[in-house]
Short mmCIF file of C-alpha atoms and ligand atoms in Angstrom, two decimals:
data_model
loop_
_atom_site.label_atom_id
_atom_site.label_comp_id
_atom_site.label_asym_id
_atom_site.label_seq_id
_atom_site.Cartn_x
_atom_site.Cartn_y
_atom_site.Cartn_z
CA MET A 1 95.53 13.41 -17.39
CA ALA A 2 94.44 10.27 -19.15
CA LYS A 3 94.26 7.41 -16.77
CA PHE A 4 93.61 4.71 -19.33
CA ASP A 5 96.50 4.14 -21.70
CA PHE A 6 95.29 2.50 -24.91
CA SER A 7 98.83 1.81 -26.08
CA LYS A 8 99.23 -0.45 -23.08
CA ARG A 9 95.94 -2.26 -23.66
CA ASP A 10 96.03 -5.83 -22.42
CA SER A 11 95.97 -8.90 -24.65
CA PHE A 12 96.06 -12.68 -24.48
CA GLY A 13 99.52 -14.22 -24.58
CA SER A 14 98.96 -17.39 -26.58
CA LYS A 15 96.56 -19.40 -28.68
CA ILE A 16 95.93 -21.92 -25.95
CA GLY A 17 95.42 -19.04 -23.55
CA ILE A 18 92.65 -17.58 -25.72
CA ILE A 19 90.84 -20.87 -25.98
CA ALA A 20 91.25 -21.49 -22.28
CA ALA A 21 89.98 -18.03 -21.38
CA ALA A 22 87.02 -18.08 -23.78
CA ALA A 23 86.16 -21.67 -22.88
CA GLY A 24 86.69 -20.71 -19.25
CA SER A 25 84.09 -18.01 -19.67
CA ALA A 26 81.67 -20.30 -21.44
CA ILE A 27 82.12 -23.31 -19.18
CA GLY A 28 80.80 -22.57 -15.75
CA LEU A 29 77.78 -22.88 -13.54
CA GLY A 30 75.71 -22.51 -16.69
CA ASN A 31 76.81 -25.99 -17.71
CA ILE A 32 76.89 -27.78 -14.41
CA TRP A 33 74.26 -25.98 -12.37
CA ARG A 34 71.87 -24.40 -14.87
CA PHE A 35 71.75 -26.81 -17.77
CA PRO A 36 70.60 -29.86 -15.75
CA TYR A 37 67.90 -28.04 -13.88
CA VAL A 38 66.52 -26.12 -16.85
CA ALA A 39 66.63 -29.24 -19.04
CA GLY A 40 64.89 -31.15 -16.26
CA GLU A 41 62.12 -28.59 -15.96
CA ASN A 42 61.65 -28.57 -19.72
CA GLY A 43 61.26 -32.25 -20.31
CA GLY A 44 64.81 -33.45 -20.99
CA GLY A 45 65.50 -34.94 -24.42
CA ALA A 46 63.43 -32.61 -26.56
CA PHE A 47 64.96 -29.64 -24.78
CA LEU A 48 68.47 -30.99 -25.38
CA LEU A 49 67.80 -31.45 -29.07
CA ILE A 50 66.51 -27.91 -29.53
CA TYR A 51 69.34 -26.58 -27.39
CA VAL A 52 72.03 -28.24 -29.50
CA GLY A 53 70.28 -27.07 -32.67
CA PHE A 54 70.42 -23.49 -31.42
CA ILE A 55 74.09 -23.80 -30.49
CA ILE A 56 74.97 -24.79 -34.04
CA LEU A 57 72.60 -22.56 -35.94
CA ILE A 58 72.70 -19.42 -33.81
CA GLY A 59 75.26 -19.80 -31.04
CA ILE A 60 78.41 -20.35 -33.08
CA PRO A 61 77.58 -17.56 -35.58
CA VAL A 62 76.84 -15.11 -32.75
CA MET A 63 80.07 -16.08 -31.03
CA LEU A 64 82.07 -15.53 -34.19
CA SER A 65 80.29 -12.21 -34.70
CA GLU A 66 81.29 -11.08 -31.23
CA PHE A 67 84.93 -12.06 -31.74
CA THR A 68 84.90 -10.22 -35.05
CA ILE A 69 83.50 -7.00 -33.62
CA GLY A 70 85.87 -7.09 -30.67
CA ARG A 71 89.03 -7.79 -32.58
CA ARG A 72 88.23 -5.29 -35.27
CA ALA A 73 87.56 -2.46 -32.85
CA GLN A 74 90.06 -3.40 -30.12
CA ARG A 75 87.66 -1.94 -27.62
CA ASN A 76 85.12 -2.80 -24.94
CA PRO A 77 81.62 -3.49 -26.34
CA PHE A 78 80.34 0.00 -25.75
CA GLY A 79 83.41 1.62 -27.28
CA ALA A 80 83.52 -0.92 -30.11
CA PHE A 81 80.09 0.03 -31.46
CA LYS A 82 80.90 3.71 -31.04
CA LEU A 83 84.15 3.34 -32.93
CA LEU A 84 82.79 1.19 -35.74
CA LYS A 85 79.61 3.24 -36.32
CA PRO A 86 80.24 6.62 -34.70
CA LYS A 87 77.11 8.45 -35.76
CA GLN A 88 74.59 5.74 -35.03
CA HIS A 89 73.09 4.42 -31.85
CA TRP A 90 74.65 0.97 -31.86
CA TYR A 91 76.50 1.75 -28.65
CA LEU A 92 73.14 1.11 -26.98
CA VAL A 93 73.78 -2.58 -27.62
CA GLY A 94 76.96 -2.17 -25.61
CA LEU A 95 74.99 -0.44 -22.91
CA MET A 96 72.46 -3.23 -22.81
CA GLY A 97 75.37 -5.64 -22.41
CA ILE A 98 76.55 -3.73 -19.37
CA ILE A 99 73.07 -3.95 -17.86
CA ALA A 100 73.06 -7.68 -18.62
CA ALA A 101 76.43 -8.00 -16.91
CA PHE A 102 74.87 -6.54 -13.75
CA THR A 103 71.84 -8.79 -13.78
CA ILE A 104 73.85 -11.91 -14.61
CA LEU A 105 76.55 -11.38 -12.05
CA ALA A 106 74.00 -10.55 -9.35
CA PHE A 107 72.36 -13.98 -9.45
CA TYR A 108 75.43 -15.85 -10.67
CA SER A 109 77.38 -14.76 -7.61
CA THR A 110 74.55 -16.09 -5.45
CA VAL A 111 75.02 -19.55 -6.93
CA ALA A 112 78.79 -19.17 -6.89
CA GLY A 113 78.46 -18.56 -3.16
CA TRP A 114 76.63 -21.89 -2.85
CA THR A 115 79.68 -23.62 -4.30
CA LEU A 116 81.74 -22.31 -1.37
CA GLU A 117 79.22 -23.77 1.08
CA TYR A 118 79.43 -27.00 -0.91
CA LEU A 119 83.20 -27.03 -0.48
CA ILE A 120 82.97 -26.44 3.25
CA ASN A 121 80.44 -29.24 3.64
CA ALA A 122 82.60 -31.53 1.56
CA VAL A 123 85.71 -30.79 3.61
CA SER A 124 83.79 -31.40 6.83
CA ASN A 125 82.32 -34.62 5.44
CA ASN A 126 78.83 -33.32 6.21
CA TYR A 127 77.22 -35.19 3.35
CA ASP A 128 78.30 -38.61 4.50
CA GLY A 129 75.39 -41.03 4.85
CA LYS A 130 72.77 -38.41 3.98
CA SER A 131 69.52 -39.31 2.24
CA PRO A 132 68.00 -37.31 -0.63
CA ALA A 133 65.54 -35.77 1.85
CA ASP A 134 68.36 -34.74 4.20
CA LEU A 135 70.21 -33.03 1.37
CA ASN A 136 67.07 -31.26 0.33
CA ASN A 137 66.61 -29.91 3.84
CA MET A 138 70.25 -28.96 4.23
CA PHE A 139 70.20 -26.95 1.04
CA ASP A 140 66.91 -25.23 1.78
CA ALA A 141 67.98 -24.38 5.31
CA PHE A 142 71.24 -22.89 4.09
CA VAL A 143 69.65 -20.76 1.38
CA GLY A 144 66.86 -19.73 3.73
CA THR A 145 69.09 -18.20 6.39
CA GLY A 146 70.31 -15.37 4.21
CA THR A 147 73.44 -14.37 6.09
CA ARG A 148 75.68 -17.30 5.21
CA PRO A 149 74.80 -17.23 1.51
CA VAL A 150 75.41 -13.48 1.43
CA ILE A 151 78.80 -13.81 3.07
CA PHE A 152 79.86 -16.49 0.60
CA GLN A 153 78.55 -14.43 -2.28
CA LEU A 154 80.65 -11.49 -1.18
CA VAL A 155 83.71 -13.69 -0.77
CA PHE A 156 83.19 -14.85 -4.31
CA MET A 157 82.78 -11.34 -5.65
CA PHE A 158 85.98 -10.42 -3.85
CA LEU A 159 87.88 -13.27 -5.52
CA THR A 160 86.48 -12.27 -8.90
CA ALA A 161 87.46 -8.65 -8.43
CA ALA A 162 90.93 -9.64 -7.26
CA ILE A 163 91.60 -11.52 -10.51
CA VAL A 164 90.13 -8.84 -12.78
CA PHE A 165 92.19 -6.33 -10.85
CA SER A 166 95.39 -7.92 -12.08
CA GLY A 167 94.49 -7.82 -15.75
CA VAL A 168 94.00 -10.20 -18.62
CA LYS A 169 97.24 -12.02 -19.22
CA HIS A 170 98.29 -12.46 -15.64
CA GLY A 171 94.86 -12.84 -14.17
CA ILE A 172 92.33 -14.45 -16.44
CA GLU A 173 94.54 -16.46 -18.73
CA ARG A 174 96.83 -18.01 -16.17
CA TYR A 175 94.13 -19.63 -14.08
CA ALA A 176 91.97 -20.85 -16.92
CA LYS A 177 94.77 -22.66 -18.70
CA ILE A 178 95.67 -25.10 -15.95
CA LEU A 179 92.40 -25.91 -14.31
CA MET A 180 89.82 -26.47 -17.00
CA PRO A 181 91.20 -29.81 -18.26
CA VAL A 182 91.17 -31.26 -14.74
CA LEU A 183 87.50 -30.34 -14.42
CA LEU A 184 86.74 -32.30 -17.55
CA LEU A 185 88.41 -35.39 -16.09
CA ILE A 186 86.38 -35.29 -12.89
CA ILE A 187 83.13 -34.87 -14.74
CA ILE A 188 83.94 -37.94 -16.78
CA VAL A 189 84.55 -39.91 -13.57
CA LEU A 190 81.18 -38.67 -12.31
CA CYS A 191 79.48 -39.76 -15.50
CA VAL A 192 80.90 -43.26 -15.24
CA ARG A 193 79.67 -43.59 -11.67
CA SER A 194 76.26 -42.21 -12.52
CA VAL A 195 75.50 -44.41 -15.51
CA THR A 196 76.55 -47.55 -13.63
CA LEU A 197 74.04 -46.98 -10.82
CA ALA A 198 71.05 -49.29 -10.72
CA GLY A 199 68.18 -47.52 -12.45
CA ALA A 200 70.43 -45.22 -14.46
CA ALA A 201 68.87 -46.16 -17.79
CA GLU A 202 65.75 -44.15 -17.05
CA GLY A 203 67.84 -41.02 -16.64
CA LEU A 204 69.67 -41.55 -19.91
CA ASN A 205 66.35 -42.14 -21.56
CA PHE A 206 65.02 -38.90 -20.11
CA LEU A 207 68.03 -36.97 -21.42
CA PHE A 208 68.46 -38.52 -24.84
CA ASN A 209 65.02 -39.67 -25.87
CA PRO A 210 63.10 -36.61 -27.01
CA ASP A 211 59.50 -36.54 -25.92
CA PHE A 212 58.01 -33.66 -27.87
CA SER A 213 54.78 -33.75 -25.96
CA LYS A 214 56.69 -32.25 -23.03
CA ILE A 215 57.44 -29.05 -24.92
CA ARG A 216 55.58 -26.03 -23.64
CA ALA A 217 55.37 -22.61 -25.31
CA SER A 218 58.22 -21.38 -23.16
CA THR A 219 60.52 -24.36 -23.76
CA VAL A 220 61.96 -23.15 -27.03
CA LEU A 221 62.82 -19.76 -25.60
CA GLU A 222 64.34 -21.43 -22.54
CA ALA A 223 66.54 -23.50 -24.87
CA LEU A 224 67.63 -20.40 -26.76
CA GLY A 225 68.28 -18.53 -23.53
CA GLN A 226 70.30 -21.43 -22.14
CA ALA A 227 72.34 -21.63 -25.36
CA PHE A 228 73.18 -17.93 -25.11
CA PHE A 229 73.87 -18.12 -21.41
CA SER A 230 76.08 -21.16 -21.66
CA LEU A 231 78.13 -19.83 -24.56
CA SER A 232 78.56 -16.44 -22.84
CA ILE A 233 77.15 -14.65 -25.85
CA GLY A 234 74.75 -11.76 -26.30
CA MET A 235 76.17 -9.26 -23.85
CA GLY A 236 79.62 -8.45 -25.13
CA THR A 237 81.78 -10.77 -23.05
CA LEU A 238 83.20 -12.26 -26.20
CA ILE A 239 83.45 -8.84 -27.86
CA THR A 240 85.67 -7.92 -24.95
CA TYR A 241 87.69 -11.14 -25.14
CA GLY A 242 87.83 -10.80 -28.94
CA SER A 243 89.47 -7.43 -28.46
CA TYR A 244 92.33 -9.16 -26.67
CA ILE A 245 92.86 -11.77 -29.41
CA SER A 246 95.84 -11.23 -31.67
CA LYS A 247 95.35 -10.49 -35.37
CA LYS A 248 97.07 -13.76 -36.24
CA GLU A 249 94.53 -16.10 -34.69
CA ASN A 250 91.77 -17.88 -36.56
CA LEU A 251 88.52 -16.58 -35.10
CA SER A 252 86.25 -19.14 -36.76
CA THR A 253 88.03 -22.21 -35.44
CA THR A 254 88.23 -20.60 -32.02
CA ALA A 255 84.46 -20.07 -32.00
CA VAL A 256 83.79 -23.65 -33.08
CA GLN A 257 86.20 -25.16 -30.56
CA VAL A 258 84.91 -23.12 -27.66
CA SER A 259 81.27 -23.89 -28.49
CA ALA A 260 81.99 -27.59 -28.89
CA ALA A 261 83.82 -27.77 -25.58
CA ASP A 262 81.03 -25.91 -23.82
CA THR A 263 78.28 -28.10 -25.22
CA PHE A 264 80.23 -31.28 -24.49
CA ILE A 265 80.59 -30.31 -20.84
CA ALA A 266 76.90 -29.42 -20.52
CA ILE A 267 75.90 -32.79 -21.94
CA LEU A 268 78.35 -34.57 -19.65
CA ALA A 269 76.86 -32.72 -16.71
CA GLY A 270 73.47 -34.00 -17.82
CA VAL A 271 74.84 -37.54 -18.07
CA ALA A 272 76.19 -37.20 -14.54
CA ILE A 273 73.01 -35.77 -13.06
CA PHE A 274 69.98 -37.41 -14.69
CA PRO A 275 70.79 -41.08 -14.20
CA ALA A 276 71.70 -40.32 -10.58
CA MET A 277 68.50 -38.36 -10.13
CA PHE A 278 66.33 -41.21 -11.29
CA ALA A 279 68.39 -43.80 -9.43
CA PHE A 280 67.87 -41.88 -6.16
CA GLY A 281 64.21 -41.30 -6.89
CA ILE A 282 64.34 -37.53 -7.31
CA GLU A 283 61.84 -36.01 -9.72
CA PRO A 284 63.41 -34.05 -12.59
CA ASN A 285 61.39 -30.91 -12.10
CA THR A 286 60.96 -30.53 -8.38
CA SER A 287 64.33 -29.39 -7.12
CA GLY A 288 64.55 -26.05 -8.89
CA GLU A 289 67.78 -24.12 -8.75
CA GLY A 290 69.12 -26.36 -5.97
CA LEU A 291 69.15 -29.49 -8.13
CA VAL A 292 72.86 -30.22 -8.55
CA PHE A 293 73.62 -29.35 -4.96
CA LYS A 294 71.05 -31.89 -3.86
CA VAL A 295 72.07 -34.68 -6.23
CA LEU A 296 75.84 -34.59 -6.63
CA PRO A 297 76.71 -35.28 -2.98
CA LEU A 298 74.60 -38.46 -3.21
CA LEU A 299 76.57 -39.53 -6.22
CA PHE A 300 79.90 -38.99 -4.53
CA ASN A 301 78.64 -40.92 -1.51
CA GLU A 302 78.23 -43.94 -3.76
CA MET A 303 81.80 -43.80 -5.00
CA ALA A 304 85.01 -45.37 -3.78
CA GLY A 305 87.19 -42.45 -2.75
CA GLY A 306 84.12 -40.24 -3.11
CA PHE A 307 85.27 -37.94 -0.34
CA TYR A 308 88.37 -36.93 -2.28
CA PHE A 309 86.67 -36.74 -5.63
CA GLN A 310 84.03 -34.51 -4.15
CA LEU A 311 86.63 -32.20 -2.66
CA LEU A 312 88.42 -31.88 -5.96
CA PHE A 313 85.14 -31.41 -7.80
CA CYS A 314 84.00 -28.58 -5.51
CA PHE A 315 87.30 -26.87 -5.93
CA LEU A 316 87.10 -27.11 -9.70
CA LEU A 317 83.49 -26.00 -9.77
CA ILE A 318 84.59 -22.90 -7.91
CA VAL A 319 87.33 -22.32 -10.45
CA ALA A 320 84.94 -22.88 -13.36
CA ALA A 321 82.56 -20.36 -11.83
CA LEU A 322 85.42 -17.92 -11.28
CA THR A 323 86.63 -18.03 -14.88
CA SER A 324 83.06 -17.16 -15.83
CA THR A 325 82.42 -14.41 -13.28
CA ILE A 326 85.65 -12.66 -14.21
CA SER A 327 84.55 -12.62 -17.84
CA VAL A 328 81.30 -10.92 -16.89
CA LEU A 329 82.94 -8.39 -14.59
CA GLU A 330 85.59 -7.73 -17.22
CA VAL A 331 82.92 -6.30 -19.54
CA VAL A 332 81.89 -3.69 -17.01
CA VAL A 333 85.48 -2.95 -16.01
CA ALA A 334 86.81 -2.61 -19.57
CA SER A 335 83.87 -0.38 -20.50
CA ALA A 336 84.19 1.84 -17.44
CA ALA A 337 87.97 2.09 -17.71
CA GLU A 338 88.08 2.87 -21.41
CA GLN A 339 84.95 4.96 -21.76
CA LEU A 340 85.10 6.89 -18.52
CA ASN A 341 88.86 7.08 -18.54
CA MET A 342 89.56 5.41 -15.23
CA SER A 343 92.30 3.07 -14.17
CA ARG A 344 91.47 -0.63 -14.33
CA LYS A 345 91.80 -0.84 -10.59
CA THR A 346 89.33 1.95 -9.80
CA ALA A 347 86.88 0.57 -12.33
CA THR A 348 87.12 -2.90 -10.78
CA VAL A 349 86.36 -1.69 -7.28
CA ILE A 350 83.40 0.44 -8.34
CA ALA A 351 81.88 -2.24 -10.55
CA ALA A 352 82.32 -5.02 -8.00
CA VAL A 353 80.75 -3.01 -5.20
CA ALA A 354 77.80 -1.89 -7.33
CA ILE A 355 77.08 -5.40 -8.57
CA SER A 356 77.43 -6.86 -5.09
CA ILE A 357 74.70 -4.58 -3.77
CA LEU A 358 72.24 -5.88 -6.35
CA GLY A 359 73.55 -9.38 -5.71
CA ILE A 360 72.83 -9.22 -1.98
CA PHE A 361 69.16 -8.50 -2.61
CA CYS A 362 69.11 -11.32 -5.08
CA THR A 363 70.48 -13.79 -2.52
CA LEU A 364 68.18 -12.55 0.21
CA SER A 365 65.18 -12.91 -2.07
CA LEU A 366 65.57 -16.69 -1.78
CA GLY A 367 65.71 -16.50 1.98
CA ASN A 368 63.48 -14.85 4.50
CA LEU A 369 63.52 -11.41 2.92
CA TYR A 370 60.95 -11.97 0.25
CA ILE A 371 61.48 -9.80 -2.81
CA GLY A 372 59.61 -10.92 -5.88
CA ILE A 373 56.20 -11.36 -7.38
CA PRO A 374 53.45 -13.87 -6.69
CA SER A 375 53.67 -16.85 -8.98
CA PRO A 376 51.08 -17.28 -11.72
CA TYR A 377 51.95 -21.00 -11.96
CA PRO A 378 50.20 -23.56 -9.83
CA GLY A 379 52.57 -25.33 -7.51
CA VAL A 380 55.27 -22.68 -7.71
CA PHE A 381 55.28 -20.83 -4.46
CA LYS A 382 56.74 -17.51 -5.46
CA ILE A 383 58.90 -15.86 -8.09
CA THR A 384 61.87 -14.23 -6.43
CA LEU A 385 64.18 -11.45 -7.50
CA PHE A 386 66.68 -14.24 -8.14
CA ASN A 387 64.28 -15.91 -10.59
CA ILE A 388 63.44 -12.59 -12.21
CA LEU A 389 67.05 -11.60 -12.82
CA GLU A 390 67.88 -15.06 -14.09
CA TYR A 391 64.96 -15.08 -16.49
CA LEU A 392 65.54 -11.51 -17.60
CA SER A 393 69.20 -12.07 -18.41
CA ALA A 394 69.08 -15.46 -20.08
CA ASN A 395 65.79 -15.28 -21.91
CA ILE A 396 65.45 -11.57 -22.70
CA LEU A 397 68.64 -9.52 -22.55
CA LEU A 398 70.98 -12.09 -24.12
CA PRO A 399 68.78 -13.05 -27.09
CA LEU A 400 68.07 -9.36 -27.68
CA GLY A 401 71.77 -8.56 -27.56
CA GLY A 402 72.53 -11.46 -29.91
CA PHE A 403 69.86 -10.27 -32.30
CA PHE A 404 71.43 -6.83 -32.62
CA ILE A 405 74.95 -8.22 -32.80
CA VAL A 406 74.19 -10.40 -35.83
CA LEU A 407 72.21 -7.59 -37.45
CA PHE A 408 75.15 -5.28 -36.98
CA LEU A 409 77.60 -7.69 -38.48
CA GLY A 410 75.34 -8.84 -41.28
CA TRP A 411 74.04 -5.50 -42.44
CA PHE A 412 76.05 -2.62 -41.04
CA LEU A 413 79.72 -3.44 -40.55
CA GLY A 414 80.29 -4.03 -44.26
CA LYS A 415 80.79 -7.39 -45.92
CA GLN A 416 84.41 -6.74 -46.86
CA ASN A 417 85.28 -5.61 -43.35
CA VAL A 418 83.78 -8.77 -41.91
CA LYS A 419 85.59 -10.90 -44.45
CA ASN A 420 88.93 -9.22 -43.75
CA GLU A 421 88.58 -9.79 -40.05
CA ILE A 422 87.56 -13.42 -40.38
CA THR A 423 90.21 -14.30 -42.98
CA ASN A 424 92.91 -12.21 -41.28
CA SER A 425 92.99 -9.98 -44.38
CA GLY A 426 93.02 -12.91 -46.76
CA LYS A 427 95.73 -14.89 -45.01
CA ILE A 428 93.48 -17.76 -44.02
CA ARG A 429 90.73 -19.38 -45.99
CA ALA A 430 87.17 -19.13 -44.81
CA ARG A 431 85.37 -21.70 -46.91
CA LEU A 432 82.07 -21.32 -45.14
CA PHE A 433 82.09 -17.53 -45.26
CA ASN A 434 79.06 -17.22 -47.53
CA MET A 435 77.10 -19.59 -45.39
CA PHE A 436 78.09 -17.65 -42.31
CA LEU A 437 76.97 -14.42 -43.95
CA PHE A 438 73.65 -15.95 -44.92
CA ILE A 439 73.09 -17.16 -41.38
CA ILE A 440 73.87 -13.87 -39.71
CA ARG A 441 71.90 -11.87 -42.25
CA TYR A 442 68.76 -13.95 -42.38
CA ILE A 443 68.57 -17.14 -40.41
CA ALA A 444 69.84 -16.06 -37.01
CA PRO A 445 67.96 -12.75 -36.69
CA ILE A 446 64.69 -14.23 -37.92
CA ALA A 447 65.02 -17.32 -35.74
CA ILE A 448 65.89 -15.29 -32.65
CA ALA A 449 62.99 -12.91 -33.28
CA LEU A 450 60.48 -15.71 -33.80
CA VAL A 451 61.56 -17.72 -30.78
CA PHE A 452 61.61 -14.60 -28.66
CA LEU A 453 58.20 -13.30 -29.67
CA HIS A 454 56.68 -16.75 -29.41
CA GLY A 455 58.25 -17.44 -26.02
CA MET A 456 57.00 -14.13 -24.68
CA GLY A 457 53.52 -15.03 -25.89
CA LEU A 458 53.47 -12.16 -28.37
CA ILE A 459 52.90 -14.33 -31.43
CA ASN A 460 51.42 -17.75 -31.90
CA ILE A 461 53.09 -20.17 -34.31
N1 LIG B 501 78.68 -18.98 -19.76
C1 LIG B 501 78.91 -18.95 -18.36
C2 LIG B 501 78.39 -20.23 -17.77
O1 LIG B 501 77.92 -21.07 -18.48
C3 LIG B 501 78.32 -17.73 -17.70
C4 LIG B 501 78.74 -16.47 -18.37
C5 LIG B 501 79.96 -15.93 -18.37
C6 LIG B 501 77.96 -15.67 -19.21
N2 LIG B 501 79.98 -14.81 -19.18
C7 LIG B 501 78.77 -14.63 -19.68
C8 LIG B 501 76.67 -15.74 -19.60
C9 LIG B 501 78.27 -13.70 -20.56
C10 LIG B 501 76.17 -14.80 -20.48
C11 LIG B 501 76.97 -13.80 -20.97
O2 LIG B 501 78.46 -20.45 -16.61
#
C-alpha cells in the first residue's frame, strides 16, 4: 500500500506565504550569527563587497534555478532530478543535498540551542551590568559544559520536527508570515542604538570601507560559501519549496525579492554588530562563533527598555532560526517520504533522530569532548567537528551543489522548458531571460569553479 499520496501533495497557500516561507528559510542564524563573525574574520568591507557581488551574480540565478527545477518537477530534489532526467545520474545532486542537509542541521541546531540559552539568560536578567569579559566567560562556560547545550539543541530539533510534522501550509507558512516582519523592526532598533554609541564610526568604517589588503586566499571562497548559506541555496531547499509554489506565481520576482530581503537583513545585522563591537573594544576576529552572543547583550544593556527589547529579540531570533531549520529538515523529509514511500510523519521522526545524533557530537566537540583535528593556523587552538561540518557545508557542499544545479538548468533541462517554467508558459514576460541563460550557462559555473578551486588551494590565480 502506498503511504505517500502524490495527489495530496502539499503546497503553499498564497503569494505572501511563499515569500514568507522562502525568506524565512533564507533569513536565519546565517544572517545574524554567521554573517557578522565570518565578515569579521575576513576583514569586513572587502568581504561584504565580494559577498554582495556573489549574491547578485550567482546567488539570485541559482535561487531561480532551484525554484524552476522544483516547480517543474513537483518533487523533492532527489525525485526531481530523477523525473526530469530519468536515465542520467543527476539524482546524485539530490543525494548530495540530503547529505548537506545533515551536516548543516547538525551544527545549525547547536547554534539554535544557544539561542534558547540566550532567551533564558535574557528572561532572568543575567546579562545586566556585565562587562565584555564577563560575557565572554559566560558564553565559553556554557558551551564548554556540553550537557546544557545538548539539551537545548535537542529541544530545538524537537520544535523543528513538530512543525515539519504538520506539513507545509499549516506548519511552515503560518509561522513565517507573522513573525518575520517583527524581526526586521527589532533589528532596525538595534542598528539605531549601535550607530549612536560613542566610537561607532570605526565599526561602520570596518564594514563599509573595503580594505583589499585584508583579503586572504580563502576569503573569496568564504564569501561565496556565506552567500550560498545565507540564501539557502545549493542543497535543494529551494527546489523543495519551489515544488510547493503554484504555477501562477512569478518565480523570478520571488527570487529577487527573497535575495534582497536576505541580504538587507545580513547587512543590518552587520550594522548592529560592528559599531557595537568597536565601541566596546572587542576585536573583530577574536570571538569566533560566539561573537553575536557576546556582543548583543552589551548593546541591549545600553538601551532604554533594553530588557524588553532583548527578550523580544531572542524570541524572534529563535523563530528566525526555526523557519530555517524546518526548511532544511523538510528536504530530508520530503525526499524520504516521496522516494521511500513513507508517511510524512514517519519520515520526520526518522530524519530528526538521525540528524540529532550527528548534532550531539557536533555540540560536544566544542565542549570537553574533543572531536576534531589539530589546527594548522597559529593562534587557533583546535578545529572541532563543529568547525569541520560548518566549513564542509558552506564552502564545499553548497557551492558544489549550486554548480551542478546551474549546469543542469543551463545545459540539460532544455532551453524551452526553462523558458516555459519561468514565463509561466508565456503568460508573463521575462525580459532578462537571455541574460539569465547566459549567466547560468557560462558565468555562474565558471565563477563557482574558479572560486572553489582557488579557495581550496588547487589553482593559483
Ligand atoms: N539560510 C539559512 C540562514 O541563513 C540557513 C539555511 C536554511 C540553509 N536552509 C538552508 C542554508 C539550505 C543552506 C541551505 O540561516
